[in-house]
mmCIF file of C-alpha atoms in Angstrom:
data_model
loop_
_atom_site.group_PDB
_atom_site.id
_atom_site.type_symbol
_atom_site.label_atom_id
_atom_site.label_comp_id
_atom_site.label_asym_id
_atom_site.label_seq_id
_atom_site.Cartn_x
_atom_site.Cartn_y
_atom_site.Cartn_z
ATOM 1 C CA UNK B 1 16.267 5.421 -12.242
ATOM 2 C CA UNK B 2 16.123 1.913 -10.899
ATOM 3 C CA UNK B 3 13.629 0.882 -8.334
ATOM 4 C CA UNK B 4 15.129 -1.204 -5.696
ATOM 5 C CA UNK B 5 13.627 -4.361 -4.456
ATOM 6 C CA UNK B 6 12.497 -2.721 -1.340
ATOM 7 C CA UNK B 7 10.676 0.183 -3.238
ATOM 8 C CA UNK B 8 9.091 -2.599 -5.453
ATOM 9 C CA UNK B 9 7.740 -4.142 -2.369
ATOM 10 C CA UNK B 10 6.654 -1.088 -0.783
ATOM 11 C CA UNK B 11 4.857 -0.149 -3.992
ATOM 12 C CA UNK B 12 3.031 -3.558 -4.457
ATOM 13 C CA UNK B 13 1.538 -3.253 -0.972
ATOM 14 C CA UNK B 14 0.560 0.414 -1.855
ATOM 15 C CA UNK B 15 -1.180 -1.219 -4.811
ATOM 16 C CA UNK B 16 -3.461 -3.095 -2.540
ATOM 17 C CA UNK B 17 -4.408 0.099 -0.948
ATOM 18 C CA UNK B 18 -5.046 2.158 -4.284
ATOM 19 C CA UNK B 19 -4.419 1.004 -7.881
ATOM 20 C CA UNK B 20 -3.476 4.669 -8.586
ATOM 21 C CA UNK B 21 -0.262 6.147 -7.189
ATOM 22 C CA UNK B 22 0.717 9.913 -7.284
ATOM 23 C CA UNK B 23 4.575 10.234 -6.899
ATOM 24 C CA UNK B 24 5.829 13.262 -5.567
ATOM 25 C CA UNK B 25 9.474 14.673 -5.821
ATOM 26 C CA UNK B 26 11.812 13.447 -3.177
ATOM 27 C CA UNK B 27 12.145 9.881 -1.413
ATOM 28 C CA UNK B 28 8.615 9.780 0.333
ATOM 29 C CA UNK B 29 5.968 7.863 -1.458
ATOM 30 C CA UNK B 30 2.462 7.987 0.115
ATOM 31 C CA UNK B 31 -1.067 6.352 -0.591
ATOM 32 C CA UNK B 32 -4.839 6.657 0.463
ATOM 33 C CA UNK B 33 -7.441 4.117 -0.128
ATOM 34 C CA UNK B 34 -10.366 5.144 -2.305
ATOM 35 C CA UNK B 35 -12.559 5.351 0.604
ATOM 36 C CA UNK B 36 -10.054 7.679 2.215
ATOM 37 C CA UNK B 37 -9.669 5.762 5.364
ATOM 38 C CA UNK B 38 -6.342 4.222 4.899
ATOM 39 C CA UNK B 39 -3.173 6.131 4.405
ATOM 40 C CA UNK B 40 0.202 4.629 3.798
ATOM 41 C CA UNK B 41 3.699 6.229 3.940
ATOM 42 C CA UNK B 42 7.138 5.098 3.378
ATOM 43 C CA UNK B 43 10.494 6.323 2.708
ATOM 44 C CA UNK B 44 12.336 4.753 -0.143
ATOM 45 C CA UNK B 45 16.140 4.832 -1.311
ATOM 46 C CA UNK B 46 15.200 6.295 -4.798
ATOM 47 C CA UNK B 47 14.774 9.991 -5.236
ATOM 48 C CA UNK B 48 11.922 11.042 -7.693
ATOM 49 C CA UNK B 49 13.148 13.886 -9.589
ATOM 50 C CA UNK B 50 9.816 14.982 -10.767
ATOM 51 C CA UNK B 51 5.950 14.671 -9.885
ATOM 52 C CA UNK B 52 4.102 11.865 -11.753
ATOM 53 C CA UNK B 53 0.788 9.985 -11.339
ATOM 54 C CA UNK B 54 0.558 6.232 -12.421
ATOM 55 C CA UNK B 55 -3.232 4.983 -13.089
ATOM 56 C CA UNK B 56 -2.518 1.395 -12.681
ATOM 57 C CA UNK B 57 0.399 0.724 -10.217
ATOM 58 C CA UNK B 58 -0.050 -3.055 -10.524
ATOM 59 C CA UNK B 59 0.136 -2.907 -14.431
ATOM 60 C CA UNK B 60 3.445 -0.836 -14.296
ATOM 61 C CA UNK B 61 4.984 -3.031 -11.601
ATOM 62 C CA UNK B 62 4.156 -5.931 -13.795
ATOM 63 C CA UNK B 63 6.078 -4.237 -16.579
ATOM 64 C CA UNK B 64 9.058 -3.527 -14.399
ATOM 65 C CA UNK B 65 9.161 -7.180 -12.941
ATOM 66 C CA UNK B 66 8.820 -8.651 -16.863
ATOM 67 C CA UNK B 67 12.093 -6.804 -17.797
ATOM 68 C CA UNK B 68 15.618 -7.343 -16.511
ATOM 69 C CA UNK B 69 17.188 -4.833 -14.601
ATOM 70 C CA UNK B 70 14.834 -1.977 -16.278
ATOM 71 C CA UNK B 71 16.138 1.982 -16.112
ATOM 72 C CA UNK B 72 13.130 4.311 -15.586
ATOM 73 C CA UNK B 73 13.329 7.802 -17.238
ATOM 74 C CA UNK B 74 10.286 10.422 -16.189
ATOM 75 C CA UNK B 75 9.217 12.405 -18.995
ATOM 76 C CA UNK B 76 6.778 14.767 -17.390
ATOM 77 C CA UNK B 77 6.850 17.255 -20.787
ATOM 78 C CA UNK B 78 5.558 14.046 -22.647
ATOM 79 C CA UNK B 79 3.543 12.820 -19.794
ATOM 80 C CA UNK B 80 5.040 9.272 -19.958
ATOM 81 C CA UNK B 81 7.847 7.280 -18.693
ATOM 82 C CA UNK B 82 10.129 5.363 -20.541
ATOM 83 C CA UNK B 83 11.268 2.122 -19.317
ATOM 84 C CA UNK B 84 14.752 0.795 -20.925
ATOM 85 C CA UNK B 85 16.118 -2.834 -20.631
ATOM 86 C CA UNK B 86 18.840 -4.124 -22.724
ATOM 87 C CA UNK B 87 17.912 -2.918 -26.356
ATOM 88 C CA UNK B 88 14.093 -2.645 -25.435
ATOM 89 C CA UNK B 89 12.385 0.425 -24.850
ATOM 90 C CA UNK B 90 8.783 0.850 -23.347
ATOM 91 C CA UNK B 91 7.010 4.123 -23.266
ATOM 92 C CA UNK B 92 4.381 4.119 -20.465
ATOM 93 C CA UNK B 93 1.720 6.677 -20.277
ATOM 94 C CA UNK B 94 1.077 8.882 -17.110
ATOM 95 C CA UNK B 95 -2.261 10.103 -15.823
ATOM 96 C CA UNK B 96 -3.527 13.309 -14.511
ATOM 97 C CA UNK B 97 -3.834 13.557 -10.918
ATOM 98 C CA UNK B 98 -7.955 14.135 -11.363
ATOM 99 C CA UNK B 99 -8.107 10.303 -12.323
ATOM 100 C CA UNK B 100 -6.874 9.010 -9.045
ATOM 101 C CA UNK B 101 -7.797 9.354 -5.293
ATOM 102 C CA UNK B 102 -4.499 11.026 -3.996
ATOM 103 C CA UNK B 103 -3.179 11.581 -0.474
ATOM 104 C CA UNK B 104 -4.020 15.052 0.864
ATOM 105 C CA UNK B 105 -1.089 17.759 0.021
ATOM 106 C CA UNK B 106 -0.795 18.242 3.687
ATOM 107 C CA UNK B 107 1.050 15.959 5.778
ATOM 108 C CA UNK B 108 -1.239 14.520 8.720
ATOM 109 C CA UNK B 109 0.109 15.099 12.128
ATOM 110 C CA UNK B 110 -0.414 12.301 14.463
ATOM 111 C CA UNK B 111 0.939 13.516 17.975
ATOM 112 C CA UNK B 112 -0.668 11.213 20.550
ATOM 113 C CA UNK B 113 -1.573 7.944 18.743
ATOM 114 C CA UNK B 114 -3.913 5.851 20.656
ATOM 115 C CA UNK B 115 -2.956 2.540 19.120
ATOM 116 C CA UNK B 116 1.084 1.542 18.387
ATOM 117 C CA UNK B 117 2.020 -1.829 16.970
ATOM 118 C CA UNK B 118 3.946 -3.361 14.676
ATOM 119 C CA UNK B 119 2.473 -5.488 11.844
ATOM 120 C CA UNK B 120 4.879 -7.445 9.620
ATOM 121 C CA UNK B 121 4.278 -7.980 5.864
ATOM 122 C CA UNK B 122 4.112 -11.888 6.379
ATOM 123 C CA UNK B 123 1.443 -11.637 9.265
ATOM 124 C CA UNK B 124 -0.572 -9.346 7.129
ATOM 125 C CA UNK B 125 -0.195 -11.704 4.150
ATOM 126 C CA UNK B 126 -1.494 -14.509 6.032
ATOM 127 C CA UNK B 127 -4.364 -12.928 7.547
ATOM 128 C CA UNK B 128 -5.244 -11.517 4.015
ATOM 129 C CA UNK B 129 -4.844 -14.955 2.283
ATOM 130 C CA UNK B 130 -6.851 -16.771 4.994
ATOM 131 C CA UNK B 131 -9.631 -14.671 5.058
ATOM 132 C CA UNK B 132 -10.080 -15.225 1.256
ATOM 133 C CA UNK B 133 -9.805 -18.840 2.011
ATOM 134 C CA UNK B 134 -12.430 -18.854 4.594
ATOM 135 C CA UNK B 135 -14.556 -16.196 3.440
ATOM 136 C CA UNK B 136 -14.128 -13.780 6.281
ATOM 137 C CA UNK B 137 -15.078 -10.165 5.077
ATOM 138 C CA UNK B 138 -13.450 -8.341 8.049
ATOM 139 C CA UNK B 139 -10.110 -7.443 9.390
ATOM 140 C CA UNK B 140 -9.940 -6.358 12.662
ATOM 141 C CA UNK B 141 -7.167 -5.056 14.985
ATOM 142 C CA UNK B 142 -7.725 -6.385 18.616
ATOM 143 C CA UNK B 143 -6.194 -5.244 21.904
ATOM 144 C CA UNK B 144 -6.615 -6.990 25.232
ATOM 145 C CA UNK B 145 -4.202 -4.361 27.342
ATOM 146 C CA UNK B 146 -1.321 -6.633 27.189
ATOM 147 C CA UNK B 147 -1.053 -7.693 23.113
ATOM 148 C CA UNK B 148 -2.476 -6.745 20.087
ATOM 149 C CA UNK B 149 -3.570 -9.100 17.114
ATOM 150 C CA UNK B 150 -4.860 -8.670 13.704
ATOM 151 C CA UNK B 151 -7.900 -11.017 13.015
ATOM 152 C CA UNK B 152 -9.936 -12.028 10.062
ATOM 153 C CA UNK B 153 -13.743 -12.627 11.080
ATOM 154 C CA UNK B 154 -17.350 -11.936 10.054
ATOM 155 C CA UNK B 155 -18.798 -9.131 12.309
ATOM 156 C CA UNK B 156 -22.230 -10.044 11.333
ATOM 157 C CA UNK B 157 -21.557 -13.837 12.420
ATOM 158 C CA UNK B 158 -19.721 -13.955 15.475
ATOM 159 C CA UNK B 159 -19.969 -17.734 15.420
ATOM 160 C CA UNK B 160 -18.008 -18.001 12.397
ATOM 161 C CA UNK B 161 -14.556 -19.149 11.968
ATOM 162 C CA UNK B 162 -11.884 -16.506 13.059
ATOM 163 C CA UNK B 163 -8.073 -16.353 12.446
ATOM 164 C CA UNK B 164 -5.732 -14.097 14.529
ATOM 165 C CA UNK B 165 -2.129 -13.132 14.295
ATOM 166 C CA UNK B 166 -0.512 -11.750 17.636
ATOM 167 C CA UNK B 167 1.908 -8.925 18.397
ATOM 168 C CA UNK B 168 3.488 -7.707 21.674
ATOM 169 C CA UNK B 169 2.295 -4.211 22.532
ATOM 170 C CA UNK B 170 0.237 -2.447 25.245
ATOM 171 C CA UNK B 171 -2.736 -0.473 25.000
ATOM 172 C CA UNK B 172 -6.249 -0.078 25.851
ATOM 173 C CA UNK B 173 -8.889 -2.951 25.124
ATOM 174 C CA UNK B 174 -10.464 -1.999 21.681
ATOM 175 C CA UNK B 175 -11.477 -3.566 18.440
ATOM 176 C CA UNK B 176 -11.034 -1.802 15.416
ATOM 177 C CA UNK B 177 -12.800 -3.576 12.639
ATOM 178 C CA UNK B 178 -12.457 -2.969 8.843
ATOM 179 C CA UNK B 179 -13.926 -4.141 5.888
ATOM 180 C CA UNK B 180 -11.367 -6.353 3.617
ATOM 181 C CA UNK B 181 -12.632 -5.490 0.407
ATOM 182 C CA UNK B 182 -12.764 -1.726 0.893
ATOM 183 C CA UNK B 183 -9.106 -1.493 2.168
ATOM 184 C CA UNK B 184 -7.563 -4.660 0.293
ATOM 185 C CA UNK B 185 -9.607 -4.924 -2.646
ATOM 186 C CA UNK B 186 -10.235 -8.502 -1.962
ATOM 187 C CA UNK B 187 -6.661 -9.156 -3.176
ATOM 188 C CA UNK B 188 -4.870 -11.967 -1.102
#
């Protein structure tokens, strides 16, 4: 199996939510933060043949990006992955599910969501980068009834600098604050 560029980008994003990753058979990947308050789900082009767990997703992605056109073989019997590239072959050990925080086995069904908006990767990366530069510890999703924005701010110091990226969407006025460190591990 080879990982597409879009799947690698999804996994890089998921690694910012949780360093550990449980892969389930099929083409849907899911993650959850250690605080179990951020859940991510994506359908990817690859079809994973078996369930497996990677303890440090960033390390695995670094391995794959350092190789030319890597081929990945899942060896659950040997509890490892084999990553082949040209004449090289790397064995990468798998983890036990108990070593990571994994998403719940049951799918969460959200029928009537209160907030719907589209947040681009570029906007999120910009907010995270600037929050790190400006030392803003919180990220908030803010709605004014006509648009929604994601902001970096300090909820304990309202006079501090704040940054904001807007997205057109309609929903009730609200502020949903979140701590940058708990959801994004301070990575920008």
